[in-house]
Amino acid sequence: MSKPMRMFNPEMETMPHEQMRALQLERLKRMVAYCYERVPMYRTRMDEMGVKPADIRTLSDVSLLPFTVKDDVRDNYPYGLLAVPMKEIVRLHASSGTTGKPITAGYTRNDLNNWAEMVARLCVAGGASDEDIAQISFGYGLFTGALGLHYGLEKLGATVVPVSSGNTERQIMLMRDFGVTVLIATPAYAMYMAETAERMGLIHELKLKYGILGAEGSTEEMRAELERRWGGITVTENYGLTEIMGPGVAGDCIYKDGMHINEDYFWCEVVDPDTGKTLPDGEYGELVITNLVKEGQPMLRYRTHDITRIIDAPCACGRTSRRIEKIRGRSDDMLIVRGVNLFPSQVETALLGVKGIGPHYEIVLTRKNYMDKVQVKVELLDGSLLESYGALEELRREIQANIRRICQLDMEITLVSPNTLKRFEGKARRVTDLRNQ
């Protein structure tokens, strides 16, 4: 018999399906009217489709609404999708887009309060409590992960250690000295931290019990290895994205049988990636998310490009919410490297305009010590430059600086002789991903 689990908000987390669907429909109707009245893009799209807010009578009527895609957010940068005056926006977050401009999101005070609530629920589902000391090893800044988990854990009542990322040996020392029991990090960095703790001989001195991980996908094999390396901790995964809110959309409970959706805040559906047709629960397709209560920058039917399925079967934890299965992959070409969104087109943008190199390049992704590495191979226009170390290094530094500025990542740059990279007769395949080999 499964043991009962603590919950942060039992009323919402165990609400009967029929009651939850009624609440979702009420909030969906209100949200569609809100977007139609306040966001010009949605009014224009709905008018073009001949759809009015009054047409939303059931949850399935969400299929009448237009999709929102990442390009919509980028094209309306920075404030074109805000539904409130700027004076009501109390925080801005951003993530990488397909160009140098980031994807932005604005939050009202109510949005931040709701965000903290949904993250607190998922932290409790993952095992955390107000007696825990949680170390956040995400990078702080415009990225939603660190501050999203920070305020959710504080709302829960846990002690937060906002150490950020990097300086791994110091992180291990702080984990030991502070008695940290919960780790917030990407799976890859959590693995690297475990290796560092082993190398320092401190792994058995740590009090870690839970790893609440996110910002990048991981396999069940990686989860099992993390739990083993950290001495039997429980590792859970959570899901979110900047455009919708950040972390807190869904997350594992300790039974790890799919990520529970915060259904009072989001309506989730799965569609056929090619046709856009809504699929029944249980079928694999592209996850599409609609905000139900967000004030600052709400999204209707946002296409995540993440491939998963919705699970509607009961969970041993007692929560009644539907769940999404671990993300299987993406329907577009976005890569996630060390928790940062990376598009091949960003690399191309960084290379364009650099004198001395040609238009052909290759991005090679590998994994060393459980950390993602990115190598960019670039062809020189003049092979004789290979004989000039100083000129070669100057060119490499220029390319690295461009890539760091646009992609927010450090990459290894390899300059190769002219006409040595593969050519393609059809669509170019610029990415070689060796991380799972």
Coordinates of C-alpha atoms in Angstrom, one line a residue:
M1 CA 0.0 0.0 0.0
S2 CA 1.3 3.4 -1.0
K3 CA 2.1 5.8 1.8
P4 CA 0.2 9.1 2.0
M5 CA 2.0 12.2 0.7
R6 CA 2.1 15.7 2.1
M7 CA 0.7 18.3 -0.2
F8 CA 1.1 22.1 -0.2
N9 CA -2.5 22.8 -1.3
P10 CA -4.6 19.7 -0.8
E11 CA -7.8 21.4 -2.0
M12 CA -6.5 22.1 -5.4
E13 CA -4.1 19.1 -5.7
T14 CA -6.9 16.5 -4.9
M15 CA -9.8 18.3 -6.5
P16 CA -12.2 15.9 -8.2
H17 CA -12.0 15.9 -12.0
E18 CA -15.4 17.3 -12.7
Q19 CA -14.9 20.1 -10.3
M20 CA -11.5 20.9 -11.7
R21 CA -12.8 20.9 -15.3
A22 CA -15.5 23.3 -14.2
L23 CA -12.9 25.6 -12.7
Q24 CA -10.7 25.4 -15.8
L25 CA -13.6 26.2 -18.1
E26 CA -14.6 29.2 -16.0
R27 CA -11.0 30.5 -16.1
L28 CA -10.6 29.7 -19.8
K29 CA -13.6 31.7 -20.7
R30 CA -12.4 34.6 -18.6
M31 CA -8.8 34.4 -20.1
V32 CA -10.0 34.3 -23.7
A33 CA -12.1 37.4 -23.1
Y34 CA -9.1 39.0 -21.3
C35 CA -6.7 38.4 -24.2
Y36 CA -9.2 39.5 -26.8
E37 CA -9.8 42.8 -25.0
R38 CA -6.2 43.5 -24.0
V39 CA -3.7 41.9 -26.5
P40 CA -4.0 43.3 -30.0
M41 CA -2.4 40.2 -31.6
Y42 CA -5.1 37.9 -30.2
R43 CA -7.9 40.2 -31.1
T44 CA -6.6 40.4 -34.7
R45 CA -6.1 36.6 -35.0
M46 CA -9.5 35.8 -33.5
D47 CA -11.2 38.3 -35.7
E48 CA -9.5 36.8 -38.8
M49 CA -10.7 33.3 -37.7
G50 CA -14.2 34.6 -37.0
V51 CA -13.9 33.6 -33.3
K52 CA -15.3 35.6 -30.4
P53 CA -14.8 34.9 -26.7
A54 CA -18.5 33.9 -26.4
D55 CA -17.7 31.0 -28.7
I56 CA -15.8 29.2 -25.9
R57 CA -18.5 27.2 -24.2
T58 CA -16.6 24.0 -23.4
L59 CA -13.0 23.1 -22.8
S60 CA -12.8 21.4 -26.2
D61 CA -13.7 24.7 -27.8
V62 CA -10.1 25.8 -27.1
S63 CA -9.4 24.2 -30.5
L64 CA -11.2 27.2 -32.1
L65 CA -8.5 29.5 -30.8
P66 CA -5.3 30.4 -32.7
F67 CA -2.0 28.9 -31.8
T68 CA 0.8 31.0 -30.4
V69 CA 4.3 30.2 -31.4
K70 CA 7.8 31.4 -30.4
D71 CA 8.1 33.7 -33.4
D72 CA 5.0 35.6 -32.1
V73 CA 6.8 36.3 -28.9
R74 CA 10.0 37.3 -30.7
D75 CA 8.2 39.5 -33.3
N76 CA 6.4 41.4 -30.5
Y77 CA 9.6 41.9 -28.5
P78 CA 9.8 43.3 -25.9
Y79 CA 6.3 44.5 -24.7
G80 CA 3.9 43.8 -27.6
L81 CA 2.1 40.9 -25.8
L82 CA 1.7 42.6 -22.4
A83 CA -2.0 42.6 -21.3
V84 CA -1.4 45.3 -18.6
P85 CA 0.2 48.7 -18.5
M86 CA 3.9 48.7 -17.9
K87 CA 3.5 50.2 -14.4
E88 CA 1.8 46.9 -13.3
I89 CA 4.7 44.8 -14.5
V90 CA 7.0 44.2 -11.5
R91 CA 9.5 41.7 -13.1
L92 CA 10.8 40.8 -16.5
H93 CA 12.4 37.5 -17.4
A94 CA 13.9 36.3 -20.7
S95 CA 15.4 33.3 -22.5
S96 CA 17.2 32.7 -25.7
G97 CA 15.4 33.1 -29.0
T98 CA 16.3 32.3 -32.6
T99 CA 18.1 35.6 -33.1
G100 CA 20.1 37.9 -30.8
K101 CA 16.9 39.2 -29.3
P102 CA 15.6 37.2 -26.3
I103 CA 12.2 35.8 -25.6
T104 CA 10.7 38.0 -22.9
A105 CA 7.9 37.6 -20.3
G106 CA 6.4 40.1 -18.0
Y107 CA 4.9 39.4 -14.5
T108 CA 2.4 41.3 -12.3
R109 CA 2.5 41.0 -8.5
N110 CA -0.3 38.4 -8.7
D111 CA 1.6 36.5 -11.3
L112 CA 4.6 36.2 -9.0
N113 CA 2.4 35.1 -6.1
N114 CA 0.7 32.4 -8.2
W115 CA 4.1 31.3 -9.6
A116 CA 5.5 30.8 -6.0
E117 CA 2.4 28.8 -5.2
M118 CA 2.7 26.4 -8.1
V119 CA 6.4 25.9 -7.5
A120 CA 5.9 25.3 -3.8
R121 CA 3.4 22.5 -4.7
L122 CA 5.8 20.8 -7.0
C123 CA 8.7 21.1 -4.5
V124 CA 6.5 19.4 -1.9
A125 CA 5.5 16.7 -4.5
G126 CA 9.3 16.1 -5.0
G127 CA 9.8 15.6 -1.2
A128 CA 10.7 19.0 0.1
S129 CA 9.3 20.6 3.3
D130 CA 9.7 23.6 5.4
E131 CA 12.3 21.7 7.4
D132 CA 14.7 21.4 4.4
I133 CA 17.7 23.5 3.4
A134 CA 17.7 24.0 -0.4
Q135 CA 20.7 24.9 -2.4
I136 CA 19.9 26.6 -5.8
S137 CA 22.6 25.8 -8.3
F138 CA 20.9 27.4 -11.3
G139 CA 22.5 30.5 -12.7
Y140 CA 20.6 33.6 -11.4
G141 CA 19.6 36.3 -13.8
L142 CA 17.0 36.6 -16.6
F143 CA 16.7 32.8 -16.7
T144 CA 13.4 31.8 -14.9
G145 CA 14.8 28.7 -13.2
A146 CA 16.7 30.2 -10.3
L147 CA 14.3 32.8 -9.1
G148 CA 11.3 30.6 -9.9
L149 CA 12.5 27.9 -7.5
H150 CA 13.8 30.5 -5.1
Y151 CA 10.5 32.1 -4.3
G152 CA 8.6 28.8 -4.4
L153 CA 10.8 27.3 -1.8
E154 CA 10.6 30.4 0.3
K155 CA 6.8 30.2 0.1
L156 CA 7.1 26.6 1.3
G157 CA 9.2 27.8 4.2
A158 CA 12.4 26.0 3.3
T159 CA 15.7 27.6 3.9
V160 CA 17.1 28.8 0.6
V161 CA 20.8 28.9 -0.3
P162 CA 21.0 31.0 -3.5
V163 CA 24.5 29.9 -4.5
S164 CA 24.0 30.1 -8.3
S165 CA 26.1 28.0 -10.6
G166 CA 29.8 27.4 -11.0
N167 CA 32.7 27.2 -8.5
T168 CA 31.8 23.6 -7.9
E169 CA 34.2 22.8 -5.1
R170 CA 32.9 25.7 -3.1
Q171 CA 29.4 24.5 -3.7
I172 CA 30.2 21.1 -2.2
M173 CA 31.8 22.8 0.8
L174 CA 28.7 24.8 1.3
M175 CA 26.5 21.8 1.0
R176 CA 28.4 20.1 3.7
D177 CA 28.8 23.1 6.0
F178 CA 25.1 24.3 5.7
G179 CA 23.7 20.8 5.9
V180 CA 21.9 21.1 2.5
T181 CA 19.1 18.5 2.0
V182 CA 17.6 19.6 -1.3
L183 CA 19.6 20.4 -4.5
I184 CA 18.1 22.5 -7.3
A185 CA 20.2 22.1 -10.5
T186 CA 20.2 20.8 -14.1
P187 CA 20.7 17.0 -14.2
A188 CA 24.1 17.4 -15.9
Y189 CA 25.4 19.8 -13.3
A190 CA 24.0 17.7 -10.5
M191 CA 26.1 14.8 -11.9
Y192 CA 29.2 16.9 -12.2
M193 CA 28.7 18.1 -8.6
A194 CA 28.4 14.4 -7.5
E195 CA 31.6 13.6 -9.2
T196 CA 33.3 16.6 -7.6
A197 CA 32.0 15.6 -4.1
E198 CA 33.4 12.1 -4.7
R199 CA 36.8 13.5 -5.8
M200 CA 36.9 15.7 -2.7
G201 CA 36.1 12.8 -0.5
L202 CA 33.0 14.6 0.9
I203 CA 30.1 12.7 -0.7
H204 CA 29.5 10.7 2.5
E205 CA 29.5 13.8 4.7
L206 CA 26.6 15.4 2.9
K207 CA 23.0 15.3 4.1
L208 CA 21.3 15.5 0.7
K209 CA 17.9 13.8 0.4
Y210 CA 16.3 15.2 -2.7
G211 CA 17.3 16.5 -6.1
I212 CA 14.6 18.7 -7.7
L213 CA 16.0 19.1 -11.2
G214 CA 15.0 20.9 -14.3
A215 CA 15.9 23.2 -17.2
E216 CA 17.0 20.3 -19.4
G217 CA 15.7 16.9 -20.2
S218 CA 17.3 13.7 -18.9
T219 CA 16.8 10.0 -19.3
E220 CA 15.6 7.6 -16.6
E221 CA 19.1 6.1 -16.7
M222 CA 20.5 9.5 -15.8
R223 CA 18.0 9.8 -13.0
A224 CA 19.0 6.3 -11.6
E225 CA 22.7 7.1 -11.9
L226 CA 22.2 10.5 -10.1
E227 CA 20.3 8.7 -7.2
R228 CA 23.1 6.2 -6.9
R229 CA 26.0 8.6 -7.1
W230 CA 24.4 10.9 -4.4
G231 CA 23.9 8.0 -2.1
G232 CA 20.3 7.1 -2.5
I233 CA 18.6 10.5 -2.8
T234 CA 15.2 10.9 -4.6
V235 CA 15.6 12.7 -7.9
T236 CA 12.5 14.4 -9.5
E237 CA 12.1 16.5 -12.6
N238 CA 10.0 19.6 -13.2
Y239 CA 8.8 21.3 -16.3
G240 CA 8.2 24.8 -17.4
L241 CA 9.1 27.5 -20.0
T242 CA 9.6 31.2 -19.9
E243 CA 6.8 32.0 -22.4
I244 CA 4.2 30.4 -20.1
M245 CA 5.5 31.2 -16.7
G246 CA 8.8 29.4 -15.9
P247 CA 9.3 26.3 -13.8
G248 CA 6.1 25.2 -12.1
V249 CA 3.9 24.1 -15.0
A250 CA 4.3 20.4 -14.0
G251 CA 6.5 18.2 -11.9
D252 CA 7.2 14.7 -10.6
C253 CA 6.0 13.5 -7.3
I254 CA 8.2 11.0 -5.5
Y255 CA 6.5 8.1 -7.3
K256 CA 8.0 9.5 -10.6
D257 CA 5.2 8.3 -12.8
G258 CA 4.7 11.4 -14.9
M259 CA 4.8 15.1 -14.0
H260 CA 1.7 16.5 -12.3
I261 CA 0.2 19.5 -14.1
N262 CA -0.9 22.5 -12.0
E263 CA -4.3 22.3 -13.7
D264 CA -5.9 25.2 -12.0
Y265 CA -3.3 27.4 -13.7
F266 CA -2.9 25.8 -17.1
W267 CA -4.9 24.0 -19.7
C268 CA -2.7 21.4 -21.4
E269 CA -3.5 19.6 -24.7
V270 CA -1.5 17.4 -27.0
V271 CA -1.8 18.0 -30.8
D272 CA -0.5 16.4 -33.9
P273 CA 2.7 18.4 -34.8
D274 CA 1.9 18.3 -38.5
T275 CA -1.9 19.0 -38.6
G276 CA -2.4 20.8 -35.3
K277 CA -5.4 18.5 -34.5
T278 CA -6.0 17.9 -30.8
L279 CA -5.2 14.3 -29.8
P280 CA -6.9 12.2 -27.1
D281 CA -5.2 11.8 -23.7
G282 CA -2.6 9.0 -23.9
E283 CA -1.4 9.7 -27.5
Y284 CA 2.0 11.2 -28.2
G285 CA 2.2 14.6 -29.8
E286 CA 3.2 18.2 -29.2
L287 CA 2.3 19.8 -25.9
V288 CA 0.2 23.0 -26.2
I289 CA -0.4 25.1 -23.1
T290 CA -2.9 27.9 -22.3
N291 CA -2.5 30.2 -19.3
L292 CA -5.7 30.3 -17.2
V293 CA -4.9 33.1 -14.8
K294 CA -1.7 34.9 -15.9
E295 CA -2.2 38.7 -16.0
G296 CA 1.1 40.2 -17.3
Q297 CA 1.7 38.3 -20.5
P298 CA -0.8 35.4 -21.0
M299 CA -0.5 32.8 -23.7
L300 CA -3.3 31.1 -25.6
R301 CA -2.5 27.7 -27.0
Y302 CA 1.3 28.1 -26.9
R303 CA 3.0 25.4 -29.0
T304 CA 5.9 24.2 -26.9
H305 CA 7.4 21.8 -29.6
D306 CA 7.9 19.3 -26.8
I307 CA 6.8 15.8 -27.6
T308 CA 4.9 13.9 -24.8
R309 CA 1.6 12.5 -23.8
I310 CA -1.0 13.3 -21.2
I311 CA -1.6 10.6 -18.5
D312 CA -5.0 10.6 -16.9
A313 CA -4.6 7.5 -14.7
P314 CA -4.6 7.7 -10.9
C315 CA -1.3 8.4 -9.2
A316 CA -0.2 6.6 -6.0
C317 CA 0.5 10.0 -4.4
G318 CA -3.3 10.8 -4.3
R319 CA -3.1 13.9 -6.5
T320 CA -5.9 13.9 -9.0
S321 CA -4.3 16.1 -11.7
R322 CA -3.5 14.9 -15.1
R323 CA 0.2 14.3 -15.8
I324 CA 2.6 14.7 -18.7
E325 CA 5.1 12.0 -19.4
K326 CA 8.8 12.8 -19.5
I327 CA 9.5 14.9 -22.7
R328 CA 10.6 12.5 -25.5
G329 CA 12.1 15.2 -27.8
R330 CA 11.2 18.3 -29.8
S331 CA 9.4 18.9 -33.0
D332 CA 11.7 21.8 -33.9
D333 CA 15.5 22.2 -34.1
M334 CA 16.0 23.8 -30.7
L335 CA 18.8 22.3 -28.6
I336 CA 19.1 22.6 -24.8
V337 CA 22.7 22.9 -23.7
R338 CA 23.5 23.3 -20.0
G339 CA 20.0 24.5 -19.5
V340 CA 20.2 27.2 -22.2
N341 CA 18.1 27.2 -25.3
L342 CA 20.3 27.1 -28.4
F343 CA 19.2 27.3 -32.0
P344 CA 21.6 26.5 -34.9
S345 CA 20.5 29.7 -36.5
Q346 CA 22.0 31.6 -33.5
V347 CA 25.4 30.2 -34.3
E348 CA 25.0 31.1 -37.9
T349 CA 24.1 34.7 -36.9
A350 CA 27.2 34.9 -34.8
L351 CA 29.4 33.7 -37.8
L352 CA 27.8 36.0 -40.4
G353 CA 29.9 39.0 -41.1
V354 CA 33.1 37.6 -39.6
K355 CA 35.8 38.2 -42.2
G356 CA 38.1 35.3 -43.2
I357 CA 35.6 32.5 -42.8
G358 CA 33.2 30.8 -45.2
P359 CA 29.5 30.0 -44.9
H360 CA 30.0 26.4 -44.0
Y361 CA 30.0 25.2 -40.4
E362 CA 29.2 22.3 -38.2
I363 CA 28.0 22.2 -34.6
V364 CA 29.2 19.1 -32.7
L365 CA 27.7 18.4 -29.3
T366 CA 29.3 15.9 -26.9
R367 CA 29.1 15.1 -23.2
K368 CA 32.1 14.9 -21.0
N369 CA 31.9 14.2 -17.2
Y370 CA 28.1 14.6 -17.7
M371 CA 28.5 18.2 -18.9
D372 CA 27.5 19.3 -22.4
K373 CA 30.3 20.5 -24.7
V374 CA 29.8 22.4 -27.9
Q375 CA 32.3 22.5 -30.7
V376 CA 31.8 24.7 -33.8
K377 CA 33.9 23.8 -36.8
V378 CA 34.3 26.7 -39.2
E379 CA 36.0 26.8 -42.6
L380 CA 38.7 29.4 -43.4
L381 CA 38.5 31.1 -46.7
D382 CA 42.3 31.2 -46.9
G383 CA 44.1 28.0 -45.8
S384 CA 47.4 29.8 -45.4
L385 CA 46.0 31.4 -42.3
L386 CA 46.6 28.1 -40.5
E387 CA 50.3 28.9 -40.7
S388 CA 49.9 32.2 -38.7
Y389 CA 49.2 31.3 -35.1
G390 CA 48.6 34.9 -34.0
A391 CA 46.1 35.7 -36.8
L392 CA 44.3 32.4 -36.2
E393 CA 43.9 33.0 -32.4
E394 CA 42.6 36.5 -33.1
L395 CA 40.0 35.2 -35.4
R396 CA 39.0 32.4 -33.0
R397 CA 38.6 34.9 -30.2
E398 CA 36.4 37.2 -32.4
I399 CA 34.1 34.2 -33.2
Q400 CA 34.0 33.1 -29.6
A401 CA 33.0 36.6 -28.5
N402 CA 30.2 36.8 -31.1
I403 CA 28.9 33.4 -30.0
R404 CA 29.0 34.2 -26.3
R405 CA 27.1 37.5 -26.9
I406 CA 24.4 36.0 -29.1
C407 CA 24.1 32.5 -27.6
Q408 CA 25.0 33.1 -24.0
L409 CA 27.2 30.0 -24.1
D410 CA 31.0 29.4 -24.4
M411 CA 31.9 27.1 -27.3
E412 CA 35.1 25.6 -28.6
I413 CA 36.0 27.0 -32.0
T414 CA 37.9 24.8 -34.5
L415 CA 39.1 26.5 -37.7
V416 CA 39.6 24.0 -40.5
S417 CA 41.0 24.2 -44.1
P418 CA 38.8 25.4 -46.9
N419 CA 36.5 22.7 -48.5
T420 CA 36.8 20.2 -45.7
L421 CA 33.3 20.3 -44.2
K422 CA 30.5 18.2 -45.6
R423 CA 28.3 19.7 -48.3
F424 CA 24.6 18.9 -48.7
E425 CA 22.5 18.6 -51.8
G426 CA 19.3 18.9 -49.9
K427 CA 18.6 20.6 -46.6
A428 CA 21.9 21.2 -44.7
R429 CA 22.3 19.2 -41.4
R430 CA 24.5 21.5 -39.3
V431 CA 24.2 19.7 -36.0
T432 CA 26.0 16.5 -35.0
D433 CA 24.6 15.5 -31.5
L434 CA 26.8 12.8 -29.9
R435 CA 25.7 13.4 -26.3
N436 CA 23.8 10.1 -26.0
Q437 CA 26.4 7.9 -27.7

